[in-house]
Short mmCIF file of C-alpha atoms in Angstrom, two decimals:
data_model
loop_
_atom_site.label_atom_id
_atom_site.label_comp_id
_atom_site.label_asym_id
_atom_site.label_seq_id
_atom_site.Cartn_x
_atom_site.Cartn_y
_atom_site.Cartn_z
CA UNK L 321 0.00 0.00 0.00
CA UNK L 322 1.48 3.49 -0.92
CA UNK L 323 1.43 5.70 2.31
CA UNK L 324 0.07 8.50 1.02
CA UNK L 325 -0.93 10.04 4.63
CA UNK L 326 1.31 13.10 5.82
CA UNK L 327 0.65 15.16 8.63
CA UNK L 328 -1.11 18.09 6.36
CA UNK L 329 -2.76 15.62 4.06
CA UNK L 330 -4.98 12.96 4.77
CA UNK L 331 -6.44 10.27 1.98
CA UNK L 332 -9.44 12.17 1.35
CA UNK L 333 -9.00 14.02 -1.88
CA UNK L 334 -7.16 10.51 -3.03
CA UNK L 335 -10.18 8.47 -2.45
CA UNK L 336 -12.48 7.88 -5.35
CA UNK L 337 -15.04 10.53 -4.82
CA UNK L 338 -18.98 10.34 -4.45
CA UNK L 339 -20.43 14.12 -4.01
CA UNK L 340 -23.61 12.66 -3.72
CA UNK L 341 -22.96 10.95 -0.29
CA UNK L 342 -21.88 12.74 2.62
CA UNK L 343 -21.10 12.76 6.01
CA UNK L 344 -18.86 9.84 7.66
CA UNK L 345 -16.89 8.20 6.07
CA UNK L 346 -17.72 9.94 2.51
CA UNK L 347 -17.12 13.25 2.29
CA UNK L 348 -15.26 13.53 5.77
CA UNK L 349 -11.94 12.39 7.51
CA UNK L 350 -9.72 12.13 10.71
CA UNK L 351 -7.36 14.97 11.17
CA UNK L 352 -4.06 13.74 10.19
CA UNK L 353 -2.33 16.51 12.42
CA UNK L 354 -3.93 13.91 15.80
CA UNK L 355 -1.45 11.98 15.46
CA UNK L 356 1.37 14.31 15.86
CA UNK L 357 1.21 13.78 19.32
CA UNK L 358 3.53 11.15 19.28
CA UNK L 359 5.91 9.03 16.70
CA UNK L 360 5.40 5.46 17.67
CA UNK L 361 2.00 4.47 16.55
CA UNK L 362 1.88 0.68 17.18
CA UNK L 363 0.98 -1.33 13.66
CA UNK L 364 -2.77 -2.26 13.70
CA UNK L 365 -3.73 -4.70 11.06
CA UNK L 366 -7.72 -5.04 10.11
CA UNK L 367 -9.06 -8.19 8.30
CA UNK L 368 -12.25 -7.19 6.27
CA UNK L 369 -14.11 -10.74 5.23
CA UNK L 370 -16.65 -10.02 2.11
CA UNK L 371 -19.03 -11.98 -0.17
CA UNK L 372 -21.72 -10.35 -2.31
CA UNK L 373 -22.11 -6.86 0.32
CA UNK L 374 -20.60 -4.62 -2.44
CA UNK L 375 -23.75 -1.87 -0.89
CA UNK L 376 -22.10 -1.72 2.22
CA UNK L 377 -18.31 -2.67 1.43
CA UNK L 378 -17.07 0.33 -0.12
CA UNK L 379 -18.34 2.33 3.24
CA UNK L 380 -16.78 -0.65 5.45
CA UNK L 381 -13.38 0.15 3.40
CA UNK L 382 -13.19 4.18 3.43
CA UNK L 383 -14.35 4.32 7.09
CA UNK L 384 -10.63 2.51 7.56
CA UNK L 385 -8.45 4.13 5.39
CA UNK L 386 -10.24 8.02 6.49
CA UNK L 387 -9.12 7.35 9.61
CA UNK L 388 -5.54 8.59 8.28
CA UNK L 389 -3.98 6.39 11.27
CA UNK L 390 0.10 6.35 10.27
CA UNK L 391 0.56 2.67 10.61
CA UNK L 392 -1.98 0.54 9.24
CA UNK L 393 -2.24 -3.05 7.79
CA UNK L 394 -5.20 -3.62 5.74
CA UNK L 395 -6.38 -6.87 4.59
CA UNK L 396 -9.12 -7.97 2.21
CA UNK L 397 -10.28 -11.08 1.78
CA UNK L 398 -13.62 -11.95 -0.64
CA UNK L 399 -15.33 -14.87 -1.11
CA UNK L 400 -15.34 -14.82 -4.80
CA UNK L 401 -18.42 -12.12 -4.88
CA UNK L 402 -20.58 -12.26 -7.50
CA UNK L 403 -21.84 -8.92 -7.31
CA UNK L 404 -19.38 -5.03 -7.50
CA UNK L 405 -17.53 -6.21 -4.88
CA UNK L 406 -14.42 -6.77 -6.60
CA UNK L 407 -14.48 -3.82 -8.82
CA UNK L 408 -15.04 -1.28 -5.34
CA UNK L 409 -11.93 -3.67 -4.05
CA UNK L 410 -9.91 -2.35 -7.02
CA UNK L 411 -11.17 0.84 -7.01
CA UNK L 412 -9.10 1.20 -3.17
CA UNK L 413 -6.31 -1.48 -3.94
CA UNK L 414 -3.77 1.10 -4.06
CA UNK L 415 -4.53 2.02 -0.24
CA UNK L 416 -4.82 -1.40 0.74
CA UNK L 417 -1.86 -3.76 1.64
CA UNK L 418 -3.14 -7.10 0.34
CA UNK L 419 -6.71 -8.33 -0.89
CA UNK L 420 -7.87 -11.35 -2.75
CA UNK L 421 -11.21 -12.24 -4.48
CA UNK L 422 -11.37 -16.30 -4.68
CA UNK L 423 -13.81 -18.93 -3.50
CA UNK L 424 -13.38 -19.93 0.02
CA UNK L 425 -14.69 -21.88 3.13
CA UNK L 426 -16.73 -18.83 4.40
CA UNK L 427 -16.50 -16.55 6.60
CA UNK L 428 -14.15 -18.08 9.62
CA UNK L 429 -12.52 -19.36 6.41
CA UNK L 430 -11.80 -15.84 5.17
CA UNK L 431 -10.92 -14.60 8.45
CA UNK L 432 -8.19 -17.64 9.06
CA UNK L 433 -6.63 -16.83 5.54
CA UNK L 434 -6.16 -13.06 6.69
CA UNK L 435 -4.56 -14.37 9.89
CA UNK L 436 -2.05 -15.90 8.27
CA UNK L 437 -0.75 -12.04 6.80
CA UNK L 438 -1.04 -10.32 9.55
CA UNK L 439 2.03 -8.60 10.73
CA UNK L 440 1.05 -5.84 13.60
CA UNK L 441 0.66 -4.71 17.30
CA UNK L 442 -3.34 -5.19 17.31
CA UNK L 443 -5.84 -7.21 15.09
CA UNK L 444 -9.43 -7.04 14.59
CA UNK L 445 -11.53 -8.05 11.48
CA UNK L 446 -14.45 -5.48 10.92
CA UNK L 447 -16.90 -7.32 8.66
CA UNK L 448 -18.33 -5.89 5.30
CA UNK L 449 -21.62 -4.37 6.57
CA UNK L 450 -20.16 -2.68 9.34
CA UNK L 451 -17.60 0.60 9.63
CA UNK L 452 -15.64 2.23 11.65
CA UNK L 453 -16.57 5.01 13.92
CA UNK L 454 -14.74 8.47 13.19
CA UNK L 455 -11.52 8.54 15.62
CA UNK L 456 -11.54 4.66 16.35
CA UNK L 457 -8.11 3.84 15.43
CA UNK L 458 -6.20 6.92 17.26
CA UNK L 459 -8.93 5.58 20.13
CA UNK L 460 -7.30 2.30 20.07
CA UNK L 461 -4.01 3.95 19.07
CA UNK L 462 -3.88 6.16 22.48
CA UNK L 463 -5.17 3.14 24.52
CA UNK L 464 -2.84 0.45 23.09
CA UNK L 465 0.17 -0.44 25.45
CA UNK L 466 1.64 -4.23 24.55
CA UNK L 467 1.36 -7.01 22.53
CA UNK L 468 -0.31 -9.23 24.97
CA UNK L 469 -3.29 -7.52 26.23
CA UNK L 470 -6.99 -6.79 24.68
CA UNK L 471 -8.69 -3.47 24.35
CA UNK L 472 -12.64 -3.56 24.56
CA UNK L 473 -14.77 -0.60 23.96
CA UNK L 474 -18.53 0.13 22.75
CA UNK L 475 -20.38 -1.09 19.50
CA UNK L 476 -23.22 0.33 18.12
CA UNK L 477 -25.82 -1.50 16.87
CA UNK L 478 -28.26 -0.31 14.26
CA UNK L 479 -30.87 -0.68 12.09
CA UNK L 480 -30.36 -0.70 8.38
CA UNK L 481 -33.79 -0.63 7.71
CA UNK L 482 -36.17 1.61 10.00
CA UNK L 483 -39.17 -0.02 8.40
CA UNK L 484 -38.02 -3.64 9.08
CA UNK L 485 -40.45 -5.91 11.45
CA UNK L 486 -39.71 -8.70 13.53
CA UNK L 487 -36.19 -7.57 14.97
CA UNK L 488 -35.07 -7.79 18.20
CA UNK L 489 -35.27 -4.81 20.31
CA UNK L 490 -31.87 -5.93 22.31
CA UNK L 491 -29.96 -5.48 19.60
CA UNK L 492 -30.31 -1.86 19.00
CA UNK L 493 -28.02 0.69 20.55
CA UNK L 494 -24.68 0.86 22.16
CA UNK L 495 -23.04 -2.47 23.49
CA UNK L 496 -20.04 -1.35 26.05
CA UNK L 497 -17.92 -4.50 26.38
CA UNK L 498 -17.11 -3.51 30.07
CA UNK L 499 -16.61 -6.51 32.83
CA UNK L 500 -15.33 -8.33 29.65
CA UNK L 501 -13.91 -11.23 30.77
CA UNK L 502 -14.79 -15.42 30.84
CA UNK L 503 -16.64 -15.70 34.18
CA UNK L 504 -19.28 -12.75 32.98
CA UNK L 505 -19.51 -14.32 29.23
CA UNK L 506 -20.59 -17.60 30.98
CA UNK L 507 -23.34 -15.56 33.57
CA UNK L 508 -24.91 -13.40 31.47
CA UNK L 509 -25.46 -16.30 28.59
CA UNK L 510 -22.93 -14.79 25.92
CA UNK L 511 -25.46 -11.68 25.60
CA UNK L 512 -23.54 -8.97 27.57
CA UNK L 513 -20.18 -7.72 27.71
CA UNK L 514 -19.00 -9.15 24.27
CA UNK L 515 -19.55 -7.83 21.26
CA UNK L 516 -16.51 -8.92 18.66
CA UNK L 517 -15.96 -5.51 16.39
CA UNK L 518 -15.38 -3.87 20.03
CA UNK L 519 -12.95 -6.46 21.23
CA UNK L 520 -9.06 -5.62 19.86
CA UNK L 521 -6.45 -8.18 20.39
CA UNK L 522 -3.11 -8.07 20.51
CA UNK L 523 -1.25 -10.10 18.13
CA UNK L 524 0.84 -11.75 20.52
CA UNK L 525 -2.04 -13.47 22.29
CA UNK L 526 -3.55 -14.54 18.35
CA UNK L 527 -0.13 -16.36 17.69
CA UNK L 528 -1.08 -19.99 16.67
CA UNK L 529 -5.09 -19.52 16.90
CA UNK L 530 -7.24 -20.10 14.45
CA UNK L 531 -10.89 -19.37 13.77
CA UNK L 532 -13.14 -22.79 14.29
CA UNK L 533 -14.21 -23.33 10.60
CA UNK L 534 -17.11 -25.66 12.04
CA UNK L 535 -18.84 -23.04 13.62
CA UNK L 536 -20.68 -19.72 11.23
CA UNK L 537 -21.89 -18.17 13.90
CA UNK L 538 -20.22 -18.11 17.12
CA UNK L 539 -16.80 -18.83 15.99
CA UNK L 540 -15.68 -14.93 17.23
CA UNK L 541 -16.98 -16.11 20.62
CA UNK L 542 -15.06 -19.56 20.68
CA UNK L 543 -12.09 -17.27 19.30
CA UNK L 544 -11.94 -14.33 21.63
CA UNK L 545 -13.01 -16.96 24.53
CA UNK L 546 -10.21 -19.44 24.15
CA UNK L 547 -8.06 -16.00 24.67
CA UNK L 548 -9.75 -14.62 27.46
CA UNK L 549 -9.19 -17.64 29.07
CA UNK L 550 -5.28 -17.76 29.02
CA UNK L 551 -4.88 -13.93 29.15
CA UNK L 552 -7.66 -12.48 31.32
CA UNK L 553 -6.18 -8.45 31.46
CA UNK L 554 -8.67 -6.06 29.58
CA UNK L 555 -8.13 -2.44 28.90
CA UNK L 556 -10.99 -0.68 28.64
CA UNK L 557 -11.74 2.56 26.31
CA UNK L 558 -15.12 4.20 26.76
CA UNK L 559 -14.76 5.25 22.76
CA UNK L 560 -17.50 4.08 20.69
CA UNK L 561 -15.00 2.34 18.01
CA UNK L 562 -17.68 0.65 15.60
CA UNK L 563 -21.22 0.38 13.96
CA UNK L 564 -22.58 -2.36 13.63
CA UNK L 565 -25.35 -2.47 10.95
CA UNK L 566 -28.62 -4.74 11.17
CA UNK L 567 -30.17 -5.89 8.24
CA UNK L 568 -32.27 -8.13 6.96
CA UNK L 569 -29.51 -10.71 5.62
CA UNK L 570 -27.19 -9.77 8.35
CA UNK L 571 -26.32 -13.16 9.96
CA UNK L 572 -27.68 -11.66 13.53
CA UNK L 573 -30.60 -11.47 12.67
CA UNK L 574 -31.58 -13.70 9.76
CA UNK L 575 -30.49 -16.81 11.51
CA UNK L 576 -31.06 -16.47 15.38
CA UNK L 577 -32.28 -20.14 16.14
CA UNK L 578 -28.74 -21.27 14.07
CA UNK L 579 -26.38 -18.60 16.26
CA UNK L 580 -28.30 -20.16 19.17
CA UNK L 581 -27.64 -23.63 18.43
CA UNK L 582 -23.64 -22.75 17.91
CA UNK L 583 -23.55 -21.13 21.43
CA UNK L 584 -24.93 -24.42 23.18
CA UNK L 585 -21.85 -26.17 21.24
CA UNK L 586 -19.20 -23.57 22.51
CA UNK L 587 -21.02 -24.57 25.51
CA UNK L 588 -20.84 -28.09 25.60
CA UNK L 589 -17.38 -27.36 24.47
CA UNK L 590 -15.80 -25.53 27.59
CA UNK L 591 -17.79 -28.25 29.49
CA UNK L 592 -15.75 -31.01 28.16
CA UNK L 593 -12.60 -29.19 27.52
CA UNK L 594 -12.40 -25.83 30.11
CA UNK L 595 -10.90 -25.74 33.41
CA UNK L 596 -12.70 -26.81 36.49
CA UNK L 597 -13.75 -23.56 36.96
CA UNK L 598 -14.71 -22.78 33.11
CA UNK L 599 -16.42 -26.27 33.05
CA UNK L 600 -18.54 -25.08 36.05
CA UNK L 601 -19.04 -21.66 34.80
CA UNK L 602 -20.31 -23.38 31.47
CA UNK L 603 -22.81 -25.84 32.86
CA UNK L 604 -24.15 -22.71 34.95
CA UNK L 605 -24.51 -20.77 31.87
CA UNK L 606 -25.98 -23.51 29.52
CA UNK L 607 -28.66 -23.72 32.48
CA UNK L 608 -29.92 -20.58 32.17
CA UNK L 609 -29.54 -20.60 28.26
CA UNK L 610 -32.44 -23.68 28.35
CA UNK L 611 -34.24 -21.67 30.82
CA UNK L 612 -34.64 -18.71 28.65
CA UNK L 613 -35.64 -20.65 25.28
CA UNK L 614 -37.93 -22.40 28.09
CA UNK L 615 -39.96 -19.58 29.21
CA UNK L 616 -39.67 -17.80 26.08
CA UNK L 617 -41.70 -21.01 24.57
CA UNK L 618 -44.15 -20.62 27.33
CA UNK L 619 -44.97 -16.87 27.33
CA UNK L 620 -45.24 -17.27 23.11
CA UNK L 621 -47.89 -19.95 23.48
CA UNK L 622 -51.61 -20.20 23.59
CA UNK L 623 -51.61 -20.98 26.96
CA UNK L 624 -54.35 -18.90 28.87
CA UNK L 625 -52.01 -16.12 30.47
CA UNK L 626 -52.47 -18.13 34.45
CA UNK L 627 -51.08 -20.84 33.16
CA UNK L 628 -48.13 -19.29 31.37
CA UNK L 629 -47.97 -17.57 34.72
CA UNK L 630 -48.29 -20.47 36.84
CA UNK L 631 -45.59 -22.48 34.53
CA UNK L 632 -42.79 -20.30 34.71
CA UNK L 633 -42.93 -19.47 38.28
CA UNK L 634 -43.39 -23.59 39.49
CA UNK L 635 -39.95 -23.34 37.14
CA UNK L 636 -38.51 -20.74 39.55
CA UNK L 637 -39.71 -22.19 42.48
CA UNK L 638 -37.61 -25.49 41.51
CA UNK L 639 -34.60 -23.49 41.17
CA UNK L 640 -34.58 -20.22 42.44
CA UNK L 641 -31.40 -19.62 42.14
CA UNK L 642 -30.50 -19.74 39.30
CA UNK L 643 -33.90 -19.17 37.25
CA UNK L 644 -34.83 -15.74 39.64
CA UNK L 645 -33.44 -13.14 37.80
CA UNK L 646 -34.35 -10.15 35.48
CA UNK L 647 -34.98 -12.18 32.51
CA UNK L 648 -37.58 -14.11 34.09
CA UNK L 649 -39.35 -11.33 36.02
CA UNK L 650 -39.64 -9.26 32.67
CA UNK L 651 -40.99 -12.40 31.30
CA UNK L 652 -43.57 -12.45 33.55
CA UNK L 653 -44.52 -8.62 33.54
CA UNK L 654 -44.63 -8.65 29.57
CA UNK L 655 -47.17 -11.60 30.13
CA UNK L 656 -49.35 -9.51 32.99
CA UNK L 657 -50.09 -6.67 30.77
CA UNK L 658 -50.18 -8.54 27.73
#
């Protein structure tokens, strides 16, 4: 990639232009002159995984060069798209340090084949439908201090399409990946604290790992838990670093049961394979996993609403331990003033 970034001039006027979008990333960039406060920038390298998003990719790339950070490694890796995918790819090739349009695996495949070219300080991969937020990478940049710790900060989830039905109302907004760490991935059911484009690794704790090509789903939660595991340390940045886009072919949403399923597996997984502690932590977690899809079957039934009532709480009363909790009671308001 030619560095075309100085401290007056950022990649802006380089880009390929578009005056009919504007606004971040399109007609707007990061200051190059941010940076001056220091010279030692560590290396971040970003993966970007594609296959047939060529209406969101070309945002997903500019929202990563525009951030002007000084020491970059960009990767590209598409699936063999069928759609413009490939030509916006060569439209930014010049800025970009290595890309490749070929069938693969999908997309832990594409991922794992990015790994392998990776060369910095930090790594994420920030997937085709999603962008950077302005400022994200002198965020991380600021925050970064070694090799062999992780830096977590918030996600922001939104809607593609404000007219879409049937989405779930926990996805929307900003995910804060604070109290990251095993133990609270286990408690809260994989639903809190984790969110993978907020989660930044550095590349001495990815040495040797590999995305789980089984799994399409939850692989970036077998991934980033098999590190947390070892390397426990998180430093936190309250920085929003990424949006997150919802759609209606976004994995997330199109295939919930399917994402669920994969979670049990990771799971059973850390059941069988964790520490005595993980193992525990898991069987806790997988608990209240079947206890959710279990009183979520209830309170969607036809069941007159005193005997939706009456089921979940005999549940409860068997183990109230583990089954009273915030989930269940807003269960059972939703069902009282149904």
């Amino acid at each position: 990639m030619e560095n075309l970034i100085t401290e007056n001039n950022g990649l802006l006027s380089k880009l390929p232009q578009n005056k009919n979008l504007k606004a971040w990333p399109w007609d707007l960039e990061v200051d190059p002159k941010i940076y001056s406060i220091k010279k030692n920038w560590p290396k971040i390298s970003i993966i970007t995984p594609s296959y047939n998003q060529g209406v969101y990719l070309e945002q997903t790339i500019r929202s990563i060069l525009l951030q002007n950070y000084p020491n970059l490694e960009y990767i590209v890796i598409d699936g063999g798209s069928t759609d413009n995918s490939k030509e916006i790819i060569e439209k930014y090739s010049q800025f970009i340090n290595y890309w490749v349009s070929e069938k693969d695996n999908g997309q832990a495949n594409a991922i794992n084949k990015g790994l392998h070219l990776v060369s910095g300080d930090l790594f994420n991969w920030i997937n085709s439908d999603d962008f950077l937020e302005h400022g994200a990478l002198f965020e991380l940049g600021v925050c970064f201090k070694d090799t062999d710790q992780i830096i977590a900060g918030s996600v922001n989830n939104f809607k593609e399409d404000e007219d879409s039905k049937n989405v779930d109302d926990s996805y929307y907004g900003l995910i804060k990946n604070t109290g990251l760490n095993i133990d609270n991935y286990f408690a809260q059911n994989g639903s809190f604290n984790f969110h993978q484009p907020g989660v930044w690794l550095g590349t001495a704790l990815i040495q040797n790992q590999t995305i789980d090509e089984d799994l399409h789903f939850g692989f970036d939660a077998k991934f980033i838990l098999t590190i947390l595991e070892n390397y426990p340390m998180v430093n936190y940045t309250a920085g929003t670093l990424v949006n997150f886009r919802l759609h209606e072919l976004s994995k997330t949403l199109k295939d919930q049961d399917k994402f669920g399923e994969e979670i049990y597996k990771i799971y059973q997984y850390y059941i069988e394979h964790g520490s005595l502690k993980i193992s525990r932590l898991a069987k806790t977690g997988l608990d209240r996993m079947r206890w959710m899809a279990h009183i979520n079957t209830i309170a969607s039934s036809l069941y007159p609403k005193q005997q939706k009532l009456g089921l979940i709480l005999k549940g409860i009363w068997e183990k109230p331990t583990k089954r009273l909790n915030r989930f269940s009671l807003g269960c059972i308001k939703n069902i009282l003033i149904s």
